[in-house]
Structures are given as structure tokens and as C-alpha cells.
XYZ file of C-alpha atoms in Angstrom:
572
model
C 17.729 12.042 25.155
C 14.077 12.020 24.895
C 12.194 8.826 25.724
C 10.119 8.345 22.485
C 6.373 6.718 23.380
C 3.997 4.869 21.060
C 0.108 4.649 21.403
C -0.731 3.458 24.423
C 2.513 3.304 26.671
C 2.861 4.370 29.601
C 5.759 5.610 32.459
C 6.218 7.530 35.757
C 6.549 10.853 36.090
C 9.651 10.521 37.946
C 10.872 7.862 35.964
C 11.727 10.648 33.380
C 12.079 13.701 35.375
C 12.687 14.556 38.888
C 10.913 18.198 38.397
C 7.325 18.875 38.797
C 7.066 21.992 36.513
C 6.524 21.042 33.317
C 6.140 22.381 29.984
C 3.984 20.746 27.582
C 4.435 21.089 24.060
C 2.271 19.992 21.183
C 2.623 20.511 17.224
C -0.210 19.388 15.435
C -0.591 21.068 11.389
C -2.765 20.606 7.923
C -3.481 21.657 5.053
C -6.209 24.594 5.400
C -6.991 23.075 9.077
C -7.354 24.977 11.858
C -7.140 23.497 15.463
C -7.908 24.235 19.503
C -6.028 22.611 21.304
C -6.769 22.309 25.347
C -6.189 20.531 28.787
C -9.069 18.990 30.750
C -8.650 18.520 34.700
C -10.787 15.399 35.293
C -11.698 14.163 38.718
C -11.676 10.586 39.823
C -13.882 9.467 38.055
C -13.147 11.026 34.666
C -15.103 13.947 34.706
C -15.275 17.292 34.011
C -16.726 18.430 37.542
C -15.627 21.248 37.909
C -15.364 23.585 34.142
C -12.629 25.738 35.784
C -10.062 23.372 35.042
C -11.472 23.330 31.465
C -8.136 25.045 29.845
C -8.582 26.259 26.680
C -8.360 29.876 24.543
C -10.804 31.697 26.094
C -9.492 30.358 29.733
C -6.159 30.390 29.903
C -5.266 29.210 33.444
C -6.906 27.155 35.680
C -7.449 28.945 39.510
C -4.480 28.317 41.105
C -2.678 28.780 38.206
C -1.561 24.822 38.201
C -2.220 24.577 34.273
C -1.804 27.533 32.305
C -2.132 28.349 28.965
C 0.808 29.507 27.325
C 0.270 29.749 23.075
C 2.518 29.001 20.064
C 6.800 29.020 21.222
C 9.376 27.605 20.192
C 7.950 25.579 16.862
C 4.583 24.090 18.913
C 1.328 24.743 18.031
C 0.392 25.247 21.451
C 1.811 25.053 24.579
C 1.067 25.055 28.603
C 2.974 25.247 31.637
C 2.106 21.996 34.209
C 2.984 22.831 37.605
C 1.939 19.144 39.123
C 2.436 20.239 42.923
C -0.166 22.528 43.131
C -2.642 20.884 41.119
C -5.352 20.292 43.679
C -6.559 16.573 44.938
C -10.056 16.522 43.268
C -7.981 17.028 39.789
C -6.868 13.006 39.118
C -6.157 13.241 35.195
C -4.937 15.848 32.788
C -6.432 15.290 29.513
C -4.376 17.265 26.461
C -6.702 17.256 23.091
C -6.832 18.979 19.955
C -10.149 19.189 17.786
C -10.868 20.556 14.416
C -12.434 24.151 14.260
C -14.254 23.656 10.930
C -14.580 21.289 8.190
C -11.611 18.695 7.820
C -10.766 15.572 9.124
C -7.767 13.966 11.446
C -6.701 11.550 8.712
C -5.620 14.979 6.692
C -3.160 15.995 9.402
C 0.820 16.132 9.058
C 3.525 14.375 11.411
C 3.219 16.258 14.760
C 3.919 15.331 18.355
C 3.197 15.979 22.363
C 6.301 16.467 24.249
C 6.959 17.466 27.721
C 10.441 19.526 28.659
C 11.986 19.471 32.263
C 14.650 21.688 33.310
C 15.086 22.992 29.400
C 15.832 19.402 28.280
C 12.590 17.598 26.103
C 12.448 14.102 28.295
C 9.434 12.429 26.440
C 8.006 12.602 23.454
C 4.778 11.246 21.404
C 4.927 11.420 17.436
C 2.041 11.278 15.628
C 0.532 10.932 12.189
C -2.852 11.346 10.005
C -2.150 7.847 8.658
C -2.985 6.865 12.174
C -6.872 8.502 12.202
C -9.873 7.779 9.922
C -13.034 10.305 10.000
C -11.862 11.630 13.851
C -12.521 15.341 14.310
C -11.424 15.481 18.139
C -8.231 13.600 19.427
C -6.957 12.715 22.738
C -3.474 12.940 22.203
C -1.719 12.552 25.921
C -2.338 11.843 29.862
C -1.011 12.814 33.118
C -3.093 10.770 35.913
C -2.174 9.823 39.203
C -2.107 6.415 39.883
C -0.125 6.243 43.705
C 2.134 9.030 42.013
C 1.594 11.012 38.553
C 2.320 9.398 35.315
C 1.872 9.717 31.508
C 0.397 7.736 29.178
C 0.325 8.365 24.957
C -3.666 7.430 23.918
C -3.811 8.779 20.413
C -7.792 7.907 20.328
C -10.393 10.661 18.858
C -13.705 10.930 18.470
C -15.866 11.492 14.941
C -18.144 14.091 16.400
C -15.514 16.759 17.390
C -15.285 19.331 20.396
C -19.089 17.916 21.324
C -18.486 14.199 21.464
C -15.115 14.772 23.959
C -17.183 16.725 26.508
C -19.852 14.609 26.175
C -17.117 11.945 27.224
C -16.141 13.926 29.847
C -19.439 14.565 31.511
C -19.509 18.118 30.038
C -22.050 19.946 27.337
C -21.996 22.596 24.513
C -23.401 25.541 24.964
C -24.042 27.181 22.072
C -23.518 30.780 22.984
C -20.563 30.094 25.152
C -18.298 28.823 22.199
C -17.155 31.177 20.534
C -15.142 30.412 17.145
C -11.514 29.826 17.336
C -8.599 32.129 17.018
C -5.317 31.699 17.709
C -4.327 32.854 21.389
C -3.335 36.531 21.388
C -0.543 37.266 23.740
C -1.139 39.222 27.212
C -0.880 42.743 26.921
C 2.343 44.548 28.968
C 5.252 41.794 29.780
C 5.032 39.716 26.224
C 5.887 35.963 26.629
C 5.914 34.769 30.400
C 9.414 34.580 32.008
C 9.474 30.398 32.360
C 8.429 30.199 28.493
C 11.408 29.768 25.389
C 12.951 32.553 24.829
C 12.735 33.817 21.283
C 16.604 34.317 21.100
C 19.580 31.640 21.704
C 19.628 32.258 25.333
C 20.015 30.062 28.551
C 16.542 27.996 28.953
C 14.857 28.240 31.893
C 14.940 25.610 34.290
C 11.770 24.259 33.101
C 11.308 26.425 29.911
C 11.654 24.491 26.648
C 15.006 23.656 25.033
C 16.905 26.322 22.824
C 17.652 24.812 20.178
C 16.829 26.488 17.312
C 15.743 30.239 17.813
C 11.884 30.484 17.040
C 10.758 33.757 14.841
C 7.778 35.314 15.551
C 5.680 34.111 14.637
C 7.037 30.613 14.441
C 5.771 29.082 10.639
C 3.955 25.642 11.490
C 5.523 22.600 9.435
C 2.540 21.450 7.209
C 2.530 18.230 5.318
C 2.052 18.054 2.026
C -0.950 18.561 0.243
C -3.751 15.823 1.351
C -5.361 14.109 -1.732
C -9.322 14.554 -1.504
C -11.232 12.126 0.798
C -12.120 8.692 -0.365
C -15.509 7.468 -0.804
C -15.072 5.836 2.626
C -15.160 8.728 4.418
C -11.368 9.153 5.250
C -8.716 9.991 3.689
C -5.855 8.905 2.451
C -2.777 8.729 4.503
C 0.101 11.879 3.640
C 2.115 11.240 0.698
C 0.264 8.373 -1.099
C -0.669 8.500 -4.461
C -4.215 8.890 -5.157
C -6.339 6.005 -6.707
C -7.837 6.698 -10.186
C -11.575 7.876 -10.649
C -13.863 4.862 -10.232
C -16.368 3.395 -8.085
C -15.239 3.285 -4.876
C -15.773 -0.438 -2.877
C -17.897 -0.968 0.245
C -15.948 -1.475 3.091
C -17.601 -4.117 4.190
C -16.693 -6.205 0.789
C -13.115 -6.962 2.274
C -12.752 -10.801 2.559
C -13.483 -12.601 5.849
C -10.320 -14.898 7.078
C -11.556 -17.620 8.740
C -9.410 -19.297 11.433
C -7.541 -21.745 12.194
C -4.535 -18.955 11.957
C -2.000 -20.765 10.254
C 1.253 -19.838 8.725
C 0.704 -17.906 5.134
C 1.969 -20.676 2.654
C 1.353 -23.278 4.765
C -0.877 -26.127 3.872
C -2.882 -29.311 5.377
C -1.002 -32.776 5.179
C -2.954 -34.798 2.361
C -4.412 -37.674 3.983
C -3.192 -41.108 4.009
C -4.176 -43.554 1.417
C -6.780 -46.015 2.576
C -4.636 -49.604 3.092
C -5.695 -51.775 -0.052
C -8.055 -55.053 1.156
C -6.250 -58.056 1.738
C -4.627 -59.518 -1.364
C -5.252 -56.635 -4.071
C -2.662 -54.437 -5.115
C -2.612 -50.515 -3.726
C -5.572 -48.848 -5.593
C -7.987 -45.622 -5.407
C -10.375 -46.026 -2.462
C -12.988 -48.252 -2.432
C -16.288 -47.603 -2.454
C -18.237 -46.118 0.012
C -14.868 -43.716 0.991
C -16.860 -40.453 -1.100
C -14.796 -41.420 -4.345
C -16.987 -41.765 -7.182
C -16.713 -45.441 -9.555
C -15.661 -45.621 -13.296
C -17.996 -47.591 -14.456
C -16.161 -51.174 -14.504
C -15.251 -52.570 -18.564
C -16.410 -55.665 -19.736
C -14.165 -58.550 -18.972
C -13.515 -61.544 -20.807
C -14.729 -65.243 -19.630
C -11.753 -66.551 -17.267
C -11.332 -70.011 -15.851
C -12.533 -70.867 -12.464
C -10.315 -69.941 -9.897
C -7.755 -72.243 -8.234
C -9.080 -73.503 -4.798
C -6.762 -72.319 -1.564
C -3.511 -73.903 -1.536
C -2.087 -72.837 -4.873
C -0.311 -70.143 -3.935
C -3.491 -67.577 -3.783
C -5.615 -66.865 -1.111
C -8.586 -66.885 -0.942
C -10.292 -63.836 -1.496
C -13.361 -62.998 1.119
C -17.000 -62.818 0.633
C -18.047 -60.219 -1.880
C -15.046 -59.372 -3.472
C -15.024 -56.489 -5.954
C -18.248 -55.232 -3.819
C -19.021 -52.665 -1.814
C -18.725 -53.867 2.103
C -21.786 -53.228 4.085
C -22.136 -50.285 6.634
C -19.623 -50.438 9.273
C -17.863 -53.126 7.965
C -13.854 -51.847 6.697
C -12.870 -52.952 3.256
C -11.402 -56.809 3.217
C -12.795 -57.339 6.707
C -14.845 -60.555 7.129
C -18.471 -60.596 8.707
C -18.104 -60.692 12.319
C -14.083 -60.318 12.212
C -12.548 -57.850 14.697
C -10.607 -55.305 13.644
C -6.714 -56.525 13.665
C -7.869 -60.192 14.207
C -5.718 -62.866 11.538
C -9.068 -64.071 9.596
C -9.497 -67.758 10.487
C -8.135 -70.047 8.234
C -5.324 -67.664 6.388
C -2.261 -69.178 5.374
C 0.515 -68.819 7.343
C 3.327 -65.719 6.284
C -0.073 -64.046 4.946
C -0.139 -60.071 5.314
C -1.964 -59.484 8.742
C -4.751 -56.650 8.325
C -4.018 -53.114 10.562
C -4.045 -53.379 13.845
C -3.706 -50.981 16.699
C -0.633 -49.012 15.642
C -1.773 -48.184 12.712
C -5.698 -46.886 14.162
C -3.427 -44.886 16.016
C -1.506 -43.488 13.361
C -3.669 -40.642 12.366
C -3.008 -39.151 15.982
C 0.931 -39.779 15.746
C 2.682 -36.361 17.277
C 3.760 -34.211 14.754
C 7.485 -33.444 15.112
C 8.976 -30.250 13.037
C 11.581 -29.315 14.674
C 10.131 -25.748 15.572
C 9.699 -24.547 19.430
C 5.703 -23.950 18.772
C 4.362 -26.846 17.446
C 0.238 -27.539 16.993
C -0.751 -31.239 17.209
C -3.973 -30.718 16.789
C -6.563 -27.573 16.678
C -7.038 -28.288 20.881
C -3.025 -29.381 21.703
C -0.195 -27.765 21.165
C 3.907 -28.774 22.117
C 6.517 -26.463 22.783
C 10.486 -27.698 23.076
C 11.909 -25.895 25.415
C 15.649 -26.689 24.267
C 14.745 -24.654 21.387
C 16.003 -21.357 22.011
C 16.418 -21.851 25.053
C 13.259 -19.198 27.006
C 11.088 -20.134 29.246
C 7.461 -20.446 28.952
C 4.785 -18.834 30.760
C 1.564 -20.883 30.882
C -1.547 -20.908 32.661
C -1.090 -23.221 35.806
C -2.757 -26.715 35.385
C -2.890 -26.749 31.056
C 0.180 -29.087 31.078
C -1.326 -32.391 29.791
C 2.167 -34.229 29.239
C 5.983 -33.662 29.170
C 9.001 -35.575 27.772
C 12.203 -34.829 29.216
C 14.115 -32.689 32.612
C 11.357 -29.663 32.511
C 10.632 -27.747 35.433
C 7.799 -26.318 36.696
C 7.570 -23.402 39.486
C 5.237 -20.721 40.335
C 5.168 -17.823 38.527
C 4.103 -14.684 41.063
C 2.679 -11.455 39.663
C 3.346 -9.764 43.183
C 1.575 -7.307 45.728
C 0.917 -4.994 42.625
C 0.081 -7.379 39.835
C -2.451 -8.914 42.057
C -4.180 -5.471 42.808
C -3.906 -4.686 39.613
C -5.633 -8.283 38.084
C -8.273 -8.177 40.765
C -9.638 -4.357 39.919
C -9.390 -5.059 36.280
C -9.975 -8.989 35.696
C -6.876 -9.646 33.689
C -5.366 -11.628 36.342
C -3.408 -14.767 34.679
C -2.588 -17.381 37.150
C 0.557 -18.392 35.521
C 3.726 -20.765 35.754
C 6.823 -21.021 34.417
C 8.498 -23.905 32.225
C 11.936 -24.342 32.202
C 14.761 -27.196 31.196
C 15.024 -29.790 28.291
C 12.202 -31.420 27.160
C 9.000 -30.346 25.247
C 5.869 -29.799 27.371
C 1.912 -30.100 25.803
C -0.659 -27.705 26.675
C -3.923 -27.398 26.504
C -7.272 -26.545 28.361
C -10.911 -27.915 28.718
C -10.700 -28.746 24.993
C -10.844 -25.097 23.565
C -9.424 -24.373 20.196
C -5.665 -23.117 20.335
C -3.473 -20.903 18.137
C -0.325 -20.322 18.098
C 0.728 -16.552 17.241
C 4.174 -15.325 16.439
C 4.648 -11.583 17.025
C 8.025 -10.029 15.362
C 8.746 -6.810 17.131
C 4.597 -5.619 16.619
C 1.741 -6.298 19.180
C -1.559 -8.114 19.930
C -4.360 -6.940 22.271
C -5.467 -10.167 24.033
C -8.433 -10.533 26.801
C -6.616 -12.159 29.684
C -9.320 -15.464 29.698
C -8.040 -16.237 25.852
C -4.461 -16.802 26.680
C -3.073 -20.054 27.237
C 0.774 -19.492 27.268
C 3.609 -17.104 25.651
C 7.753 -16.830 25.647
C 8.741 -15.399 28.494
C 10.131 -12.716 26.165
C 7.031 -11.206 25.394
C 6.538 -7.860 27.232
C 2.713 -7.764 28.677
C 0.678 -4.939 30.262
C -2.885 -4.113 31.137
C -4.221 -1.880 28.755
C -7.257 0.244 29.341
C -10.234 0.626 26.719
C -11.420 4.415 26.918
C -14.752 4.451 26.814
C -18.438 5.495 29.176
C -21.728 4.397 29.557
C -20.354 1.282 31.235
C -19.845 0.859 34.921
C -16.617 1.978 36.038
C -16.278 3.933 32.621
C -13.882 1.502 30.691
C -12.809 -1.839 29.873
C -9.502 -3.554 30.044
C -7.194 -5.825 28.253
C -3.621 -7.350 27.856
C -0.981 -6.072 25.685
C 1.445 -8.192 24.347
C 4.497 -6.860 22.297
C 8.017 -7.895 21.808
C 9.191 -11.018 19.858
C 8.137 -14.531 20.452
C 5.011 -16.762 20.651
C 1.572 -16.542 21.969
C -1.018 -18.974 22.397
C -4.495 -18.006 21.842
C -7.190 -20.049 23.095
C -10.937 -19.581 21.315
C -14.613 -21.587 22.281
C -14.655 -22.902 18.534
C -13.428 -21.370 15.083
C -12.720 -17.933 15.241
C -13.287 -15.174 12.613
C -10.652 -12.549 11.656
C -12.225 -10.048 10.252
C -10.335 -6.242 8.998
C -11.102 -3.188 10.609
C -13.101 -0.225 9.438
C -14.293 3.081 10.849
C -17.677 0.875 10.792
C -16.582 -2.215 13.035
C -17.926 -3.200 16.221
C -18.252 -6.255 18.282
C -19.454 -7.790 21.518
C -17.127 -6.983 24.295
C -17.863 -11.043 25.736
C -17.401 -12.229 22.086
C -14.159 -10.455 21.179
C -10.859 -12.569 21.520
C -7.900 -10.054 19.946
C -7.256 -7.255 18.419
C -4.122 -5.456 16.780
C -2.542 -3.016 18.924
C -2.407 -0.204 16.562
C -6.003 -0.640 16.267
C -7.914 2.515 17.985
C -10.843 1.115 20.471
C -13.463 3.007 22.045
C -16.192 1.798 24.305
C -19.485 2.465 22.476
C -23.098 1.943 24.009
C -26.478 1.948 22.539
C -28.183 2.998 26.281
C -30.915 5.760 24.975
C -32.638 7.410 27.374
C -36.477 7.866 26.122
C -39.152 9.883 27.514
C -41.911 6.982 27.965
C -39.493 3.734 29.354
C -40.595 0.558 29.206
C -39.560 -2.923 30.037
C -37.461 -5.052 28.047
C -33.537 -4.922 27.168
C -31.773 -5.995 23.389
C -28.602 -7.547 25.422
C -26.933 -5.570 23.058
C -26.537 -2.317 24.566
C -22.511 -1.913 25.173
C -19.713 -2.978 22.321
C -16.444 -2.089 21.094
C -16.008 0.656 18.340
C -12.768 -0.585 16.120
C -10.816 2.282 14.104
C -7.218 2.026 12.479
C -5.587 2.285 9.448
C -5.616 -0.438 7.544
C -3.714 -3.383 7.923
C -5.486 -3.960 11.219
C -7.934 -6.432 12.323
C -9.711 -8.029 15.403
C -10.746 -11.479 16.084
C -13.949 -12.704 17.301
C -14.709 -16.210 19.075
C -18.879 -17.442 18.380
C -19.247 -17.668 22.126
C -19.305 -14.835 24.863
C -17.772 -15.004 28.468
């Protein structure tokens, strides 16, 4: 059975095939849209060095015949033959794309897929959709790179400037005369179809030739979705099969609301806060003044007799009663009394003004019976009976612990350690385990908890403060140039459970359009299904001068919608 990938995962090679000749299939359709789809054979350092491994219509095979170009069979699009063995050791990364040849836009596309057959059985495969791209006209849909030994890796990121933009990314250039327009591949005059591709008749597969199942004709109709509704006023369109708006005036993008955070539960609310205690010897009333509450101006009252002295049963009532206390002084507190003192001279039995429990009470824990549980916007609990999973947390942000908990080191090994160095999303981390409930928290930063139900969250290794052990977590790379080292990187957390996000003051979540960016030091999170590109602003001009904005490299956020990222007002 097929191993079915997502955006942005990743495997070995050999962890679904023991072969090294491949075929590569990709289906990719639209309404009126017309598409060239190719291989790139970057170098180390993600670059077109060398334009003879540039595989594409009008150069089918690279020299030594390691990637080959084999056209339309058995229901793809396109297809090419990936012989990984002889693919020479300045080649680090095969780059499969498709682009747009003409007007159109990726968000118009059908359901298609990347797939990659070994020994006439498909062993991985990468669906796709339009509902996934915006305005993109170029699309890098899959990966082979060698990393210690070759692996794959599902991107699913394009660019809005088309063929041009993605060899600009790879360090390559258009020349005008040299690109021809497309057409579909013609086959090679004499033999036909090569011997290792599908045959076009229910007959044995080759051993690395795509699976028979179904006999393609000749040629094979592409599947096409159907028709696309026309473009919004946005600038992309509509994902396949939903039901066009009615004519009006479109809405700015930008005039989606801003969520502010604290991230709390939809639904949920604040606690009201607890009534003021009423002054010594009245009855429980509104808050007295000075507390923000505005008076009713006070009725006319009729003569009464003189008050009783102490020792009839009343006591006497302090200084200024029925006014406003001075500044700093708490309502039915005497000049000069302390706070929780038994004013001198009171009758004994007399009610006894707060004292230190109930200062305190304001910062009582807050028990709810949950595993994640915030105490305040900088602490948060978690019970670890609940459930019964350990937690992962960054070593030292226990600040106190109730019950038999254990802690022990938690070790990313050999690899994880390479891995956190070269990348900086090492997470020095230890694990919490027994009965009890542990608090975390770290140099007073702002915490929230986020529960993830089977989706994902792209988090920046510095923001997280602890998570379920069931959460799966990867680094994830940010394609992008123009920075040193040609990318950034972050951690991707999917699975079921808890995170806790940790933020220098209130965040902002804010939804993504094909018009968001934001500081890479700033950004906290993202959503995983949101597409994110390195962009920079470096412009090379023919009379430099000093001086430098600060802002010259950001992240570009594009996804459907429904996604958003979260930004922190402070930068690493």
C-alpha cells in the first residue's frame, strides 16, 4: 500500500523502497490550463550550477541519463525515470515542479498528485489540491535530497511569478530566446515508449515501471475538475466545487478582524471579580467610592435621634462614615490602623476586618479538574494523573510540584543534537512523570496553553515551554534565499495533546492572506497548512550607499483560509 504524505513530511528512501530506479509520476489538470512540468538537479547549496541537469521538454535527460524525461503514461501528466545510483555527487536535491504556460492561476487546478513506483508497485504518494494555492503560478510539488542517504520530502510551496521566480530561486535566469512555448512532449521517433515505462496493455510491469492497473489509451484523457468559478476580487480563486458569492463589492483583505491574545477557549469567559468586603458594621452593598463605581446621588433623609453611645448593642461606627476614605486608606479602616489589625477599643465577638488569607485570595490556585490548567497569564499547572502522559518541558521552568512526580533527563541523541545545533531548534528538555501536578513557567513570559486535535502548529523552538509527550515534533525547514544559508527553520508539532506557548507580552493572531508578512525575530507560530516562503527586500542599486532599514528579510504567509500566524511585540 502506498504511504500517503501531507505538506511538508518527510521519509527515507529506503524506508519505502529498497530499489534505486524509480519512476516518478505526477498528475496535475485545469480547466483551459496548460502546464510544464520538470526536475531540477540542485547542488549543495541549492542551486542550479550546472543547467544540464535542468530536465524539462526541450531536454529530456540529464548526461548520464540519471533523470530522464519520460511524458504522459499510464494516467500522469508527466512522468520521469530516477535512477538515484548514478546520479552524480555534485547533484544533492531533485526538485520536481510544475508551472503555468499562460494565463491561469494554481488556485484553479483539480485534485492531482506526485507519486513514485518501485518494482511496479506505487510506494508513496502526495495528493494535492487548488484549494491549497492562492495567486501561485509555479509550484514545487516534491524532493529527493540526500541528507547521509536520499530521502523525500512533500513541499507543496509555489511561487506568484511563475517559471521566472523558481529559477531565480534556484540561482538560474530566463532567457528570452531560449524558452520556447510549451507543447506537450512528442514521443521519440523509432522504438515508441521506452522499455522500463507502463505498458499501454494489461501486461506484467516492469520491475520499476509503473503499476498496471488500469490499461492507459493513447492518449490517456487527463481528469479535470470541474469548472473553476471566475477569480475573486482578491486575486485568487475560489477553491473547486464552491459556490460562487453573488455580485458585490468585494472586501479588502486586510478588513478581517484582529484576535488579540490571551488564546483562550472559544466560549470561555473571565471570572467576575469578587465583591469588595462591606466596611465594618454596614450591610453588603455596591462598592464604595473611590472603587470606579459612579454615586446615586444620596435622597434626603429625615431628622433622626442622636445615636446611642458604644455599649448598646452598636458599634461604633469610625471616623467619616458614609464618606469617601482618603487615598490609600481601605474602606472602614481607621487612620493609622494596619491592615488585619482588631481596631482598638472594638467590642469583643466583633467581626475582625480581612486579614492575610483573604489579601491572598485573589491569587488562590485555580483548580478545574483539567490536565492543562492556566493560573495566571505567566503560570500554568498540569496534573499528571490526568490521562496519564508524560510531559516534556524545558529543563529548569518547574517552579513547584505537589505530589510523587518525577523528573529525568530527556536526551535528543547523537542526531537530534546535530540536528538542533545546525538549525537552532535545539530544546533542552525533561520529562515529567508520576502523580501529582507540576507548575511551569519561565523568566515571567506570557504562557498559552494550545490544544491540537489531530491538526498542527509551526512553533519557533525559543517559544515553547512544554507539550504531551504525545505530540509528534520535527524540524521543519522554511524555503526561502537571500538569507545566509538559504532558509530558515522551525518546529512542527502535530498529533493530539497540549502545547505551551510562551510569548514576551500579548500576542496578536492575525489571518493569513496572499499579502501577509512578518519579522522572522517577531514571529511566534504559525498553522501548518500555512505556505511560508523566505522573502527579502535586499536590492542591489547601481550608486550604494550607507545605511540599512533592519527590515530587509521576513516571512511571506500564503494558505487558504482558515489559517493564521501569531506574532509576539518583541524580536529574538
Amino acid at each position: 500500500m502506498a504511504r500517503e504524505f501531507q505538506r511538508g513530511h518527510k521519509a527515507r528512501i529506503s524506508d519505502l523502497t529498497a530499489g534505486t530506479d524509480l519512476y516518478v509520476g505526477v498528475q496535475i489538470g485545469g480547466p483551459g490550463l496548460t502546464f510544464d512540468i520538470s526536475c531540477f538537479g540542485l547542488d549543495a547549496d541549492e542551486r542550479l550550477s550546472d543547467d544540464r541537469y535542468f530536465v524539462f521538454f526541450n531536454q529530456p535527460k540529464s548526461p548520464e541519463e540519471s533523470i530522464q524525461l519520460l511524458g504522459a503514461q499510464a494516467g500522469d501528466t508527466e512522468s520521469f525515470r530516477v535512477t538515484l545510483d548514478k546520479i552524480p555527487p555534485q547533484i544533492q536535491k531533485l526538485s520536481f515542479t510544475a508551472t503555468l504556460d499562460g494565463a491561469g492561476q494554481m488556485s484553479q487546478i483539480g485534485p492531482g498528485y506526485l507519486r513514485i513506483v518501485a518494482g511496479g508497485e506505487e510506494v508513496a504518494r502526495y495528493a494535492f489540491s487548488g484549494s491549497e494555492f492562492t495567486t501561485e503560478r509555479a509550484v514545487m510539488l516534491g524532493d529527493f535530497y540526500l541528507k547521509d542517504v536520499w530521502r523525500f520530502a512533500a513541499v507543496g510551496q509555489g511561487f506568484d511569478g511563475g517559471l521566472e521566480a523558481l529559477l531565480r530561486n534556484f540561482g538560474g535566469e530566463v532567457a528570452e530566446e531560449e524558452i520556447p512555448a510549451a507543447a506537450p512532449p512528442q514521443p521519440q521517433a523509432g522504438a515508441g515508449a521506452p522499455s522500463f515505462a507502463p505498458p499501454a496493455q494489461a501486461a506484467a510491469p516492469p520491475a520499476f515501471g509503473a503499476p498496471a492497473g488500469a490499461p492507459a489509451p493513447a492518449p490517456a484523457p487527463q481528469p479535470m475538475a470541474p469548472p473553476a468559478p471566475a477569480p475573486a476580487a482578491q486575486g485568487f480563486a475560489p477553491p473547486p466545487g464552491a459556490t460562487p458569492p453573488p455580485p458585490g463589492p468585494a472586501p479588502s483583505v486586510h478588513a478581517q478582524p484582529t484576535i488579540v491574545a490571551p488564546m483562550t477557549p472559544p466560549g470561555a469567559a473571565p471570572p467576575p471579580p469578587a465583591p469588595a468586603p462591606a466596611p465594618y458594621g454596614q450591610p453588603t452593598a455596591p462598592p464604595p467610592p473611590g472603587y470606579g463605581y459612579p454615586q446615586a446621588p444620596a435622597a434626603p433623609q429625615a431628622p433622626q435621634a442622636p445615636a446611642p453611645p458604644p455599649g448598646y448593642g452598636q458599634p461604633a461606627p469610625p471616623p467619616g462614615y458614609g464618606q469617601q476614605p482618603p487615598y490609600g486608606q481601605a474602606p472602614g479602616q481607621m487612620p493609622g490602623q494596619i491592615p488585619g489589625q482588631i481596631p482598638h477599643g472594638a467590642p469583643p465577638g466583633a467581626p475582625q476586618a480581612p486579614g492575610v488569607a483573604a489579601a491572598l485570595q485573589q491569587f488562590k490556585e485555580t483548580p478545574t479538574g483539567q490536565r492543562w490548567t492556566q493560573q495566571n497569564k505567566k503560570l500554568v499547572r498540569v496534573d499528571l494523573g490526568i490521562g496519564g502522559q508524560p510531559v516534556l518541558a524545558r529543563q529548569g521552568s518547574m517552579v513547584l510540584y505537589q505530589g510523587k512526580v518525577d523528573f529525568s533527563y530527556k536526551g535528543a541523541g547523537f542526531t537530534g543534537r546535530i540536528v538542533g545545533n545546525a538549525t537552532g531548534q535545539e530544546m533542552q528538555l525533561m520529562r515529567c512523570t508520576g502523580q501529582g501536578q507540576v507548575f511551569l513557567a519561565e523568566d515571567s513570559t506570557m504562557l498559552h496553553p494550545i490544544e491540537l486535535q489531530g491538526d498542527g502548529i509551526c512553533v519557533s523552538a525559543e517559544n515553547v515551554l512544554a507539550f504531551d509527550e504525545s505530540l509528534q515534533y520535527e524540524v521543519r525547514r522554511i524555503e526561502g534565499h537571500g538569507i545566509p544559508g538559504g532558509a530558515l527553520f522551525t518546529m512542527q508539532f502535530t498529533g493530539t495533546g497540549t502545547i505551551v506557548v510562551k510569548t514576551h507580552g500579548t500576542p496578536v493572531v492575525l489571518p493569513v492572506t496572499p499579502t501577509t508578512f512578518a519579522d522572522c525575530n517577531a514571529v511566534v507560530a504559525w498553522s501548518a497548512a500555512a505556505q511560508v516562503v523566505v522573502s527579502s527586500q535586499v536590492r542591489m542599486r547601481r550608486n550604494a550607499y550607507p545605511g540599512d532599514t533592519g527590515e530587509s528579510v521576513n516571512l511571506q504567509f500564503r494558505a487558504a483560509p482558515g489559517s493564521f500566524v501569531v506574532v509576539q511585540p518583541y524580536e529574538i
